[in-house]
Coordinates of N, CA, C and O in Angstrom, one line a residue:
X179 N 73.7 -200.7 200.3 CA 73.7 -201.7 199.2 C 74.0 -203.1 199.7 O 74.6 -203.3 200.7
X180 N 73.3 -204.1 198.8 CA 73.6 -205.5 199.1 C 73.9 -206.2 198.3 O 73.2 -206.0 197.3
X181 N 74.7 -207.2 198.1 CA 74.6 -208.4 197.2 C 73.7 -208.8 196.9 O 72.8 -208.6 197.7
X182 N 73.3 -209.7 195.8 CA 71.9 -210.4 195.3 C 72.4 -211.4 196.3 O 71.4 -211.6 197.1
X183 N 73.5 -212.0 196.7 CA 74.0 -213.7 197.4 C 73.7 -213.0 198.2 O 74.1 -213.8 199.1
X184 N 73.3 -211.8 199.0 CA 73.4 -212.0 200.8 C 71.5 -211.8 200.8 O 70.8 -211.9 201.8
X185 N 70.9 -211.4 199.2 CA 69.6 -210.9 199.8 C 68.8 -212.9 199.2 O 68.2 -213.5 200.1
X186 N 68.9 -213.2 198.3 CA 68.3 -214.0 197.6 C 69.0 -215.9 198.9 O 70.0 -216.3 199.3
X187 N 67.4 -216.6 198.9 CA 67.6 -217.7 199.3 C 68.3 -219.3 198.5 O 68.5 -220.4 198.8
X188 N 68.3 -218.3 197.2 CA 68.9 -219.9 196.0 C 68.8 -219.0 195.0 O 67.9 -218.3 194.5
X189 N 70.1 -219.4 194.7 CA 70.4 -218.9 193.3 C 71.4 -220.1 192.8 O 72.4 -220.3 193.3
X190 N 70.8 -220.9 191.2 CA 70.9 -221.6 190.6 C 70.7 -221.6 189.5 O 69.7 -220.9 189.2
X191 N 71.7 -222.4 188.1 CA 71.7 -222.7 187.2 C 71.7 -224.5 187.0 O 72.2 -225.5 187.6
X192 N 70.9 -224.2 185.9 CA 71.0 -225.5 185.4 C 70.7 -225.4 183.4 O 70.3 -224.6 182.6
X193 N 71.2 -227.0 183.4 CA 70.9 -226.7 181.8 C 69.6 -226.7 181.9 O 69.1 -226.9 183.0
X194 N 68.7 -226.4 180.4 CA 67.0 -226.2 180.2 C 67.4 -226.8 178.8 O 67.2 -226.1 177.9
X195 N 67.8 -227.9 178.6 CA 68.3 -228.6 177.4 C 69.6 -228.7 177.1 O 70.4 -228.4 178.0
X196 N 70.2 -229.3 175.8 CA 71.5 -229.2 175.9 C 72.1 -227.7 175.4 O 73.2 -227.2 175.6
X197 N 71.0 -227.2 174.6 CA 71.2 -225.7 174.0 C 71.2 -224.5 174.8 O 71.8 -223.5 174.5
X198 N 70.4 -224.6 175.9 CA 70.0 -223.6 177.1 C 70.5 -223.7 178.3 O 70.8 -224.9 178.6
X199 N 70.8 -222.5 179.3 CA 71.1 -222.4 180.2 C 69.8 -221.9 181.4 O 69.2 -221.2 180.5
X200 N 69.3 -221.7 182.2 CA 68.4 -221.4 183.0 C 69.0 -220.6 184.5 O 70.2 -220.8 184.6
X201 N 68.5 -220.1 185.2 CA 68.9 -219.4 186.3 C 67.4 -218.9 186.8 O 66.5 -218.2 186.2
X202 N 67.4 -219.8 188.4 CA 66.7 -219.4 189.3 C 67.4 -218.4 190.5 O 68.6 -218.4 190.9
X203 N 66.2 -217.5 190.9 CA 66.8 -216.5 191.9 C 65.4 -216.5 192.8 O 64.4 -215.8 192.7
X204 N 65.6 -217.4 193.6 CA 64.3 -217.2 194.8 C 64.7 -216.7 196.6 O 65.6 -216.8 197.4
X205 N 63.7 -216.2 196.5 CA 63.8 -215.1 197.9 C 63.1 -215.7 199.2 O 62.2 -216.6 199.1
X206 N 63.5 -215.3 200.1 CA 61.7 -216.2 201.4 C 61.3 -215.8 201.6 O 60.4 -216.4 202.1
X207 N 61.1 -214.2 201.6 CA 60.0 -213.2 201.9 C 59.5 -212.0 200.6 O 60.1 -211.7 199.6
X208 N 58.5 -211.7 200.9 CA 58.2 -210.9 199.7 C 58.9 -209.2 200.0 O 59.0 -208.3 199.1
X209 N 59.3 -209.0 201.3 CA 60.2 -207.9 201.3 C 61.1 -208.1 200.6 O 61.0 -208.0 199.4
X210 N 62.0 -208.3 201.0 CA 63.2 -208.9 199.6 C 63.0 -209.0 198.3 O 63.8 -208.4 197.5
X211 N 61.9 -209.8 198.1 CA 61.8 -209.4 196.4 C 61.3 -208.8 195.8 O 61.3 -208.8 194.6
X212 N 60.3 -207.9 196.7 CA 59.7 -206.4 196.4 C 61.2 -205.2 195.7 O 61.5 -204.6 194.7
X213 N 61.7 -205.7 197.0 CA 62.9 -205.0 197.2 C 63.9 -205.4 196.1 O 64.3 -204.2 195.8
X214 N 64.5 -206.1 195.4 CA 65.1 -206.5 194.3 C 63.9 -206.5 192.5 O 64.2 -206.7 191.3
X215 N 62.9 -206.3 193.2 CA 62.0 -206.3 192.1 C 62.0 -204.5 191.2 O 62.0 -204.1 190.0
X216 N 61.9 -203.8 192.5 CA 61.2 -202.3 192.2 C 62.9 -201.5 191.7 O 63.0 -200.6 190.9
X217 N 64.2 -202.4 192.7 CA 65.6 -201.9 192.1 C 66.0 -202.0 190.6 O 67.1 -201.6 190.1
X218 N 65.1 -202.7 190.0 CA 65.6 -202.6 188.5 C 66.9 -203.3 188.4 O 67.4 -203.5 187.3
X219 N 67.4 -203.7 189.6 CA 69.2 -204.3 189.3 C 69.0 -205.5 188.7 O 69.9 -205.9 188.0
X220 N 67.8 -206.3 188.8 CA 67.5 -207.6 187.9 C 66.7 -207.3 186.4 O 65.6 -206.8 186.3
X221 N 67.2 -207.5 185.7 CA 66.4 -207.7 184.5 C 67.2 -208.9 183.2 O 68.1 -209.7 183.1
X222 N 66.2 -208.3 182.5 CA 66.9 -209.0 180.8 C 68.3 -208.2 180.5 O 69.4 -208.7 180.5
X223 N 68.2 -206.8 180.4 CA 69.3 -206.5 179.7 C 70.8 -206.5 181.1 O 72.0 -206.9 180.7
X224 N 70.7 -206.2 182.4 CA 70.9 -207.4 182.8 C 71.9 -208.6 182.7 O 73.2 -208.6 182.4
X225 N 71.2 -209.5 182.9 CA 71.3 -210.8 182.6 C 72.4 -210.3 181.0 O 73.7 -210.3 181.1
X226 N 71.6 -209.9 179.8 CA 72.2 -210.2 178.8 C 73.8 -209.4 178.3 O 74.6 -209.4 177.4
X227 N 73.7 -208.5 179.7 CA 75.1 -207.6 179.8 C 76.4 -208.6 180.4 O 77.6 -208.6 180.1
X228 N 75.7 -209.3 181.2 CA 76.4 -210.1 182.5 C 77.1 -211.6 181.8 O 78.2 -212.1 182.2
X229 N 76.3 -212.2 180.7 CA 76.5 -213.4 179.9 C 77.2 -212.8 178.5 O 77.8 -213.6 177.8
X230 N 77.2 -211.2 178.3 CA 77.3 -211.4 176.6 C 76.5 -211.9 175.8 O 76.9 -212.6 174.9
X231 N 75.2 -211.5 176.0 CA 74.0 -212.6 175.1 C 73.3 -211.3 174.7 O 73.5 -210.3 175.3
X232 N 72.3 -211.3 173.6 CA 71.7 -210.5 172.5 C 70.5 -209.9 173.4 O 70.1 -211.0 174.0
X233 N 69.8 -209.1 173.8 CA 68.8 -209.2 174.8 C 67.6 -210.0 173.9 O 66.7 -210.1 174.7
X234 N 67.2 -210.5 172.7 CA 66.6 -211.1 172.1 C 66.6 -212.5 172.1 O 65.8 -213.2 171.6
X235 N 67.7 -212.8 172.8 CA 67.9 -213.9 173.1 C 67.8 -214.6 174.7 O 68.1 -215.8 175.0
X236 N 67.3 -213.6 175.6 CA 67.0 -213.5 176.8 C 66.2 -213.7 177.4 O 65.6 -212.7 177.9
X237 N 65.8 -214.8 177.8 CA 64.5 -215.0 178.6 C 63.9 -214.5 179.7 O 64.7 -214.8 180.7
X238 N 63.1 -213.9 180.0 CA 63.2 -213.2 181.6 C 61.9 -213.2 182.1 O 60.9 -212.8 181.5
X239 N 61.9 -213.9 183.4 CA 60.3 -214.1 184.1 C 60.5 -213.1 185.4 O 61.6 -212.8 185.8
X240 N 59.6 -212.7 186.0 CA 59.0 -212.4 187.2 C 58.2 -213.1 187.8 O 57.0 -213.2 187.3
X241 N 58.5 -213.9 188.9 CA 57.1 -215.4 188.9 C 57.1 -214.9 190.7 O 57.9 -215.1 191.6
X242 N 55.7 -213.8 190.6 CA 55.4 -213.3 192.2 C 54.9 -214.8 192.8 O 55.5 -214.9 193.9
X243 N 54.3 -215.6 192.6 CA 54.5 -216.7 193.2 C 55.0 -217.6 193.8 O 54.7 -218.4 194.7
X244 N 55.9 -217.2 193.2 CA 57.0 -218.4 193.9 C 58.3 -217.6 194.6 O 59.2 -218.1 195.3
X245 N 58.2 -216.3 194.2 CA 59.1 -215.4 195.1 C 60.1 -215.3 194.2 O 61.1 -214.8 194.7
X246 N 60.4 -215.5 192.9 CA 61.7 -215.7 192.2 C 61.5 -214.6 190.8 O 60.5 -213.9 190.5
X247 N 62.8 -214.7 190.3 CA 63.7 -214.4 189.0 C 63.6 -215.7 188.5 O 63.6 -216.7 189.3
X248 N 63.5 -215.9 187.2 CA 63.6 -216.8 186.0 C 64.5 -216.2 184.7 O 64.2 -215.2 184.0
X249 N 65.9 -217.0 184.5 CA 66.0 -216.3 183.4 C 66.7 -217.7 182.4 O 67.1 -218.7 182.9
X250 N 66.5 -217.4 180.9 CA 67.3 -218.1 180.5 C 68.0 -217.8 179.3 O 67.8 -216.7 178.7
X251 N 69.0 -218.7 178.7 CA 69.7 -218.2 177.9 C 70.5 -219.4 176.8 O 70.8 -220.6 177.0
X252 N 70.6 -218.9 176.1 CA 71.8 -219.8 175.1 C 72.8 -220.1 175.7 O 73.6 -219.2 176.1
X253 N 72.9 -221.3 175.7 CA 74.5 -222.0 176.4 C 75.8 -221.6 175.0 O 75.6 -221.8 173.8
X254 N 76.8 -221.2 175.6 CA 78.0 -220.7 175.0 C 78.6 -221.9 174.3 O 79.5 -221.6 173.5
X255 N 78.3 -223.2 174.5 CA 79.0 -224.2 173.6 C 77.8 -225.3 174.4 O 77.4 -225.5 175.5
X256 N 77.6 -225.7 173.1 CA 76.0 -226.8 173.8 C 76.7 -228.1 174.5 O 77.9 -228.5 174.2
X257 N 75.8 -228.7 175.5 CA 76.2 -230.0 176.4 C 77.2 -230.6 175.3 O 77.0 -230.5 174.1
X258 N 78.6 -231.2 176.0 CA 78.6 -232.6 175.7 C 80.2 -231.6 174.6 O 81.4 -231.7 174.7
X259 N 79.5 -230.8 173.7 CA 80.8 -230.2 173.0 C 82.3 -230.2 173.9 O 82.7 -229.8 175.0
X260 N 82.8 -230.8 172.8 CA 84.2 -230.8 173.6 C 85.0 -229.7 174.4 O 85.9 -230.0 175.2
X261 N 84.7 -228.1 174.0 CA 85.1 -227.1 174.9 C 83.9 -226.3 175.8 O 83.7 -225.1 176.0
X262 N 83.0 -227.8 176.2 CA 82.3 -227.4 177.4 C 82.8 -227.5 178.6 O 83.4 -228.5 179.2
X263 N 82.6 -226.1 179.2 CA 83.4 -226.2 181.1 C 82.4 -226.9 181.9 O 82.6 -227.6 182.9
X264 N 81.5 -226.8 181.6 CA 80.6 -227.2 182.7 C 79.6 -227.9 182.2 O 78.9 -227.1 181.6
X265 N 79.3 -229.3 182.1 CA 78.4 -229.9 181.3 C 77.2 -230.0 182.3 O 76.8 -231.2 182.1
X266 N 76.5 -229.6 183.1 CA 75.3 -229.8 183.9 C 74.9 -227.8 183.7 O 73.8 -227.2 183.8
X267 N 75.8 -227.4 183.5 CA 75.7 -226.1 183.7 C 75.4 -225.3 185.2 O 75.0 -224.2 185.4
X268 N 75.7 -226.4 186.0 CA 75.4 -226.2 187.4 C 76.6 -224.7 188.2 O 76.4 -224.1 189.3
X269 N 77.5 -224.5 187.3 CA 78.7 -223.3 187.9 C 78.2 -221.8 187.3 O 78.6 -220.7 187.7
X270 N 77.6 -221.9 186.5 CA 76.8 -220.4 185.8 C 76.2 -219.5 186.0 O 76.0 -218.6 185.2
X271 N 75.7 -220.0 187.5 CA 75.7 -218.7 188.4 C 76.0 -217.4 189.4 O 75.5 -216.5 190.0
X272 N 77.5 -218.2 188.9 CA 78.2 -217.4 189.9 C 77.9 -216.0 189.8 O 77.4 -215.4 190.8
X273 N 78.1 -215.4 188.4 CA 78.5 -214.0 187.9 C 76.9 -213.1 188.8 O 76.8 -211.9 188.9
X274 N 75.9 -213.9 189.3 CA 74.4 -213.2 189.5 C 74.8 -212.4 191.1 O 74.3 -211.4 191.6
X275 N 76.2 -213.5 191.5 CA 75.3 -213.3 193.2 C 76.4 -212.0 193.3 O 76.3 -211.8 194.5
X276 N 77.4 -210.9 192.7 CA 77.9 -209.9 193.4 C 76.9 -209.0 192.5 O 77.2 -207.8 192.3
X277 N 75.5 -209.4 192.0 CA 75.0 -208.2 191.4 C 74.6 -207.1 192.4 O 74.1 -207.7 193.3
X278 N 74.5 -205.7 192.8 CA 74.4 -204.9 193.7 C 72.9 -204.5 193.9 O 72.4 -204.4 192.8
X279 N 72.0 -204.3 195.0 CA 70.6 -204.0 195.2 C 70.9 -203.1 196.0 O 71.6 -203.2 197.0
X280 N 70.0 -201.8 195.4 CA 70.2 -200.8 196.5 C 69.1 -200.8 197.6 O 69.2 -200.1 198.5

């Protein structure tokens, strides 16, 4: 087994407005993300287990193109609110990279 952080080349969040949060997961090779693709360890429900978010409220891409995971979500208190921790939403990925790939 592996970490997503030891298999994935960038893994990032950013806001996708002041309401949304976003998370890129891009790989350099297509073994790797064959490999995290066919593990099922990435998905929406996922994502929506990992945040506490509704899976209806989950955005979830597969983009073979570009080698990546796309996901997005409702930000837990929108930009700028006064009990925002992270207003770029740049720290919100942490929780992705101990996810496990077998």
């Amino acid at each position: 087994m592996a970490k997503l952080g030891e298999l994935a080349r960038l893994i990032r969040s950013k806001n996708a407005g002041p309401f949304e949060l976003t998370f890129d997961i891009m790989f350099d090779d297509q073994e790797t993300f064959q490999r995290v693709k066919k593990s099922n360890a990435l998905s929406r429900e996922v994502i929506g287990a990992i945040y506490r978010v509704p899976l209806e409220d989950v955005k979830f891409f597969i983009v073979p193109e570009a080698l990546a995971f796309k996901a997005s979500i409702p930000r837990p208190r929108f930009q700028g609110d006064l009990l925002d921790s992270d207003g770029h939403g740049g720290q919100q990925y942490a929780p992705l990279i101990d996810i496990e790939i077998p």
